[in-house]
Coordinates of C-alpha atoms in Angstrom, one line a residue:
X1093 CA 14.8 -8.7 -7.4
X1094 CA 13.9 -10.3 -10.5
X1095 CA 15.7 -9.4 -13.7
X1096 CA 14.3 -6.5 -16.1
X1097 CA 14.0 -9.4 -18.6
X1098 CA 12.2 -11.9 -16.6
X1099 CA 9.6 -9.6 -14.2
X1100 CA 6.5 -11.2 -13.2
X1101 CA 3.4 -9.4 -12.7
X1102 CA 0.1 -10.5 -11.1
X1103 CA -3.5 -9.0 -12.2
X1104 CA -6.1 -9.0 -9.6
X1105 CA -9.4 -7.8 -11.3
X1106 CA -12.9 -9.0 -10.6
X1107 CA -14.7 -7.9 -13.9
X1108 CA -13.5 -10.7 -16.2
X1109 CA -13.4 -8.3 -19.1
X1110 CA -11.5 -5.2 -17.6
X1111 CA -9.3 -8.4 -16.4
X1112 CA -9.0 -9.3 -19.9
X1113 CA -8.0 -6.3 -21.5
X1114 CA -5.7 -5.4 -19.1
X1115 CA -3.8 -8.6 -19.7
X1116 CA -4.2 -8.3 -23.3
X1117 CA -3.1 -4.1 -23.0
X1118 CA 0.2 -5.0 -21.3
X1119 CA 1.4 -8.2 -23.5
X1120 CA 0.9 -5.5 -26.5
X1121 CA 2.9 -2.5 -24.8
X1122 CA 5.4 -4.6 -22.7
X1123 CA 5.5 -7.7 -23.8
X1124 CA 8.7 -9.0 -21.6
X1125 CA 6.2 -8.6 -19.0
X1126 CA 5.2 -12.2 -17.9
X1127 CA 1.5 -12.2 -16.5
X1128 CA 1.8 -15.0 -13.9
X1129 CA -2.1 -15.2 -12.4
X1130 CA -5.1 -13.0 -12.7
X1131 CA -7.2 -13.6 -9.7
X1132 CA -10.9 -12.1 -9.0
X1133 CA -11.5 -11.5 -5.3
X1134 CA -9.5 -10.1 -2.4
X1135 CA -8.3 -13.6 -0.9
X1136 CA -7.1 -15.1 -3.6
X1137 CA -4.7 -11.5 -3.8
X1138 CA -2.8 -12.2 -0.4
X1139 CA -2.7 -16.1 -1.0
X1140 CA -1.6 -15.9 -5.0
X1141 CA 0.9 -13.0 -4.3
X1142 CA 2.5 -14.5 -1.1
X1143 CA 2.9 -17.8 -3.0
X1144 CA 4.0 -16.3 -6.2
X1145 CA 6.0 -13.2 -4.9
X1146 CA 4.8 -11.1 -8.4
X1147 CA 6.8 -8.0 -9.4
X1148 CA 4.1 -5.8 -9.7
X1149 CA 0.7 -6.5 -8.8
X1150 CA -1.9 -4.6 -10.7
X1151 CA -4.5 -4.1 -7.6
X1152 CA -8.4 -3.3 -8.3
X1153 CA -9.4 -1.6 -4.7
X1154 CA -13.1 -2.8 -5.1
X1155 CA -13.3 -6.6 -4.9
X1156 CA -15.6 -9.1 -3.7
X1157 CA -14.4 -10.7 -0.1
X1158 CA -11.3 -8.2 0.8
X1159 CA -10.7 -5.0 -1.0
X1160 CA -7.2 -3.9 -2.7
X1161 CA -6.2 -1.6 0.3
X1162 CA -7.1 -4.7 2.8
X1163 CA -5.5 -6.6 0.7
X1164 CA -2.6 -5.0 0.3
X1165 CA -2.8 -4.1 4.1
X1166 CA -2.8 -7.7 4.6
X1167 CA 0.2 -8.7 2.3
X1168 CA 2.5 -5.7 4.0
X1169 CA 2.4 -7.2 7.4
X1170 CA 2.8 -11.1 5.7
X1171 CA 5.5 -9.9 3.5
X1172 CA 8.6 -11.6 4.0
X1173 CA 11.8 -9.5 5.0
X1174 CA 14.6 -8.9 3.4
X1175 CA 12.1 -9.3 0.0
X1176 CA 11.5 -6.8 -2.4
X1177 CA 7.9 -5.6 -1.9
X1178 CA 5.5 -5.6 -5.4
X1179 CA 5.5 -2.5 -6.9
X1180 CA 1.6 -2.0 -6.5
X1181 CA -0.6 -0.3 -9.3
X1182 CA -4.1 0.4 -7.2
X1183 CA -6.6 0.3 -10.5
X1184 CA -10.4 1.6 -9.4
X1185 CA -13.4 3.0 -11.6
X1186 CA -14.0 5.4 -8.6
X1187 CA -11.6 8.8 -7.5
X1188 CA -13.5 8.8 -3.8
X1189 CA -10.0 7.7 -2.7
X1190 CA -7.4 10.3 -1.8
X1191 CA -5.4 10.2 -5.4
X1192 CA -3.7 13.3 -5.0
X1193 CA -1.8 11.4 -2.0
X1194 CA -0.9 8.7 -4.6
X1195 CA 0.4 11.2 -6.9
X1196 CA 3.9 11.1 -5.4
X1197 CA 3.9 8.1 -3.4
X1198 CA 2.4 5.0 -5.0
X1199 CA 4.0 3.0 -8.0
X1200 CA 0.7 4.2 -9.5
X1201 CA -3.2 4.6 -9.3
X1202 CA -4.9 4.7 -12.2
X1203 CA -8.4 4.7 -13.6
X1204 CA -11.2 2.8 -14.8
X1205 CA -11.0 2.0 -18.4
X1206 CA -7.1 2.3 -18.6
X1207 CA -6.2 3.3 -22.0
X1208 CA -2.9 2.4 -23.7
X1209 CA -1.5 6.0 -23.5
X1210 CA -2.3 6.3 -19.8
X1211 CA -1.4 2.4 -19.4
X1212 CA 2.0 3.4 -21.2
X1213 CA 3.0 6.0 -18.3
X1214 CA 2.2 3.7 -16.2
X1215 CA 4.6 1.5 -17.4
X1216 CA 7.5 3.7 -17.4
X1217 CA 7.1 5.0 -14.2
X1218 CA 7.1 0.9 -13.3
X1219 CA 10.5 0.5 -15.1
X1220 CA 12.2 3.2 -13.5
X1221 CA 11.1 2.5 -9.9
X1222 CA 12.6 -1.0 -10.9
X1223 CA 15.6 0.5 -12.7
X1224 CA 16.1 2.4 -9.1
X1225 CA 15.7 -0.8 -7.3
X1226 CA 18.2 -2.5 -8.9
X1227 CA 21.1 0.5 -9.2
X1228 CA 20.2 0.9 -4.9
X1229 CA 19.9 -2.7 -4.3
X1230 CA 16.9 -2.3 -2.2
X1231 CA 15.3 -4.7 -0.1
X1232 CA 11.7 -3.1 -0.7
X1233 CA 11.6 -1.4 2.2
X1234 CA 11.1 2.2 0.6
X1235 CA 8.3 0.5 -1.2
X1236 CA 6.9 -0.5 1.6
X1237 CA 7.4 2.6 3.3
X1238 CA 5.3 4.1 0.6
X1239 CA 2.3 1.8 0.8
X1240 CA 2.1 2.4 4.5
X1241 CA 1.9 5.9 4.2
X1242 CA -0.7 5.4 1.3
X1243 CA -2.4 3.1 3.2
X1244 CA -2.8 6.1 6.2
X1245 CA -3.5 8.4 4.0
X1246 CA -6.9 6.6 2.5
X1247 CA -8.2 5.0 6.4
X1248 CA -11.7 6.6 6.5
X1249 CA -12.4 9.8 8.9
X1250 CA -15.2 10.7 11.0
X1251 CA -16.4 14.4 12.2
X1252 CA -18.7 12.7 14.5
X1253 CA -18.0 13.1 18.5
X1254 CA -15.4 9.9 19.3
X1255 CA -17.6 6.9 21.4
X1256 CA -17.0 7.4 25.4
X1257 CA -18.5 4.5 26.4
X1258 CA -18.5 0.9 24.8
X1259 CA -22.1 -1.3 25.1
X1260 CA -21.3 -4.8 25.4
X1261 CA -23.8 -7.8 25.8
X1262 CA -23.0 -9.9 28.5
X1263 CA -26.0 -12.8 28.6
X1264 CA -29.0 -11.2 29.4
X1265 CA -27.5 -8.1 30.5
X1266 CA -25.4 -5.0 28.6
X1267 CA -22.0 -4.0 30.3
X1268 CA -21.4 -0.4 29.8
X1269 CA -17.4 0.0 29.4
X1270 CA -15.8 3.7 29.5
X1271 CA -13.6 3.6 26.7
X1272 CA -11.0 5.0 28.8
X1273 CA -11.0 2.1 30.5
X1274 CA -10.3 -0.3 27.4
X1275 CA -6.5 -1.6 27.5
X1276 CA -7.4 -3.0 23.9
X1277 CA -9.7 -4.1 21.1
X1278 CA -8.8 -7.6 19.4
X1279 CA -10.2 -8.7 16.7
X1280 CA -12.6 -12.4 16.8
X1281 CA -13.9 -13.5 13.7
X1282 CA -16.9 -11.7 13.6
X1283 CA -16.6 -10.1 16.9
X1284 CA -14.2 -7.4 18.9
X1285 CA -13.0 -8.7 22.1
X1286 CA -13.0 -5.3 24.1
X1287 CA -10.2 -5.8 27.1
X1288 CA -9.5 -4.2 29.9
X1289 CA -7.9 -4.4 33.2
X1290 CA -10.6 -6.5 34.9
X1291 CA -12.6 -7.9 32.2
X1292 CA -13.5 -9.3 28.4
X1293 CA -16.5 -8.6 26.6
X1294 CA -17.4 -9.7 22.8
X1295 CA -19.2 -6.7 20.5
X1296 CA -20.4 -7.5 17.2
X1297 CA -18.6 -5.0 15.0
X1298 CA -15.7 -5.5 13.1
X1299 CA -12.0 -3.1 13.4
X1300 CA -12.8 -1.5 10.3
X1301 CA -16.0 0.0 11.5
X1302 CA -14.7 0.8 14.8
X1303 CA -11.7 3.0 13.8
X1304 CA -13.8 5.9 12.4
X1305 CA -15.8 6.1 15.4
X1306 CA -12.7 6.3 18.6
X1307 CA -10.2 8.8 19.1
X1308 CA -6.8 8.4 16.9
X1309 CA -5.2 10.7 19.8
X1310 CA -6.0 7.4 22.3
X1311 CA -6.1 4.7 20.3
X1312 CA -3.6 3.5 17.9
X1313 CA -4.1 0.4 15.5
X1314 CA -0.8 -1.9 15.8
X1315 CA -1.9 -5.0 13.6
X1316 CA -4.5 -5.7 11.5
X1317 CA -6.4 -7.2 14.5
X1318 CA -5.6 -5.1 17.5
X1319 CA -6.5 -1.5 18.7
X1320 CA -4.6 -0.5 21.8
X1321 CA -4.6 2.4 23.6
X1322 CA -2.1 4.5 24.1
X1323 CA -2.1 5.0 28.0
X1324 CA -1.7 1.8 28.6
X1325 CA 1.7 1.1 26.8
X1326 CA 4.1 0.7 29.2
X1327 CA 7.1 0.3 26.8
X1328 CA 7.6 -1.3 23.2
X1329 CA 10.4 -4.3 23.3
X1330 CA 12.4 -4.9 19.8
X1331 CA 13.5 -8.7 19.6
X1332 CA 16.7 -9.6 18.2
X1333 CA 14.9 -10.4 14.6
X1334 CA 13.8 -6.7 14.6
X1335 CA 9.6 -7.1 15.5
X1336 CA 8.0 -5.4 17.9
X1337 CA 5.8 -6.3 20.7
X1338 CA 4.1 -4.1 23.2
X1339 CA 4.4 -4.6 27.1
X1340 CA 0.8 -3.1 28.7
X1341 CA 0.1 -1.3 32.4
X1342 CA -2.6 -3.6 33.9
X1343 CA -2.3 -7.2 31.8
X1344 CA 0.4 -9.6 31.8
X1345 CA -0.1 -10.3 27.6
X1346 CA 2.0 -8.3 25.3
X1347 CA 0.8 -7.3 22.1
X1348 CA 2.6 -7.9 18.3
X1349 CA 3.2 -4.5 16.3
X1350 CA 3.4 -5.5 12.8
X1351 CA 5.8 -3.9 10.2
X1352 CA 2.4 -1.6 8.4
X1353 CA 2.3 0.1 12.0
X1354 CA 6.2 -0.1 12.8
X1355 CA 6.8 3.4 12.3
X1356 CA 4.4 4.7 15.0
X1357 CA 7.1 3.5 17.6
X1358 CA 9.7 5.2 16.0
X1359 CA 11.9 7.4 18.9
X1360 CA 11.0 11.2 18.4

């Protein structure tokens, strides 16, 4: 981890001004604190932060092409091991998102406009997570650990009745899929490619607005790309780097779990 006198944070704010008083709040209250980028969309997040490896990344959760949690979704599975994870401030003008589950495990959440009082807690809560890192020599994984669960804690739910049956146009005809017979959903661009034993058939939806609408008891998300159901796991293999990949009943493929979803395969 970098030393107390030389962290590095990154600002990711689309609203140049909130950007810019942000910046300008924490050279005035910590001014060791170098500010290495300040970026305005979701993309530029994962590419700046993997490139830059920031201390702390100061995270707005409503940006233009990938939000802060997808974002920060994204840079948790891309993370590199063995690398201290940023300490991640979400920042939002909105409480819709589950802040008491921040309240004991993020670095922070704060809201829109931060003031210096509320900035300056902030920052002392950043310097003693970083104070802990150092006296544990962690590798970020407790950080990580955090996010993920944060991450859980905020994925939308539904009350509506979970789909049963998955429409899929096929040419000039629709193929009507049980969804108990889907092995997985994968992730195409634009599309889902919905397997099963005998068969692949494109939707037009995305992962994100599937999720709310199947049963978590059946299906489980295991990468940012892939939704796989349970039934048809026949066993998760650990490689001698430590990922994991999942051997299915019924296709020859196996699937990647990445380090966000890591945990589900955990032995009870």
């Amino acid at each position: 981890m970098t030393s107390p006198s030389n962290l590095r944070a990154l600002i990711a704010e689309d609203e140049p001004i909130l950007a810019a008083a942000l910046l300008q709040a924490l050279q005035r209250l910590w001014p060791e604190l170098q500010i290495i980028a300040s970026v305005d969309n979701g993309l530029a997040v994962v590419e700046q932060t993997l490139k830059q490896r920031p201390d702390i990344l100061f995270l707005d959760i409503k940006m233009p092409g990938k939000s802060g949690l997808e974002a920060a979704q994204e840079l948790a599975e891309e993370w590199p091991e063995n690398e201290a994870f940023p300490l991640i401030v979400f920042v939002t003008a909105y409480d819709e998102y589950a802040i008491s589950a921040f309240e004991h495990a993020a670095a922070d959440y704060v809201l829109k406009p931060i003031s210096d009082a509320r900035l300056g807690k902030t920052i002392v809560r950043l310097q003693e997570r970083l104070q802990q890192r150092l006296q544990q020599n962690s590798d970020g994984d407790a950080a990580l650990e955090r996010l993920i669960g944060q991450l859980h804690n905020m994925q939308p739910r539904s009350s509506a009745e979970p789909l049963t049956m998955i429409r899929a146009a096929v040419g000039n005809q629709i193929r009507m899929i049980p969804i108990n017979d889907v092995i997985y959903f994968e992730a195409s661009d634009k599309y889902i490619n919905v397997v099963t034993a005998d068969s692949e058939s494109l939707i037009r939806t995305s992962l994100k607005e599937l999720l709310p609408q199947i049963d978590s008891r059946q299906f489980w998300q295991v990468h940012r790309g892939t939704i796989v159901n349970l039934q048809c796991i026949q066993m998760a293999i650990r490689d001698e780097s430590g990922k994991l990949s999942l051997k299915l009943r019924g296709r020859s493929e196996s699937l990647t779990v990445s380090r966000v979803f890591a945990h589900l395969f955990k032995q009870m």
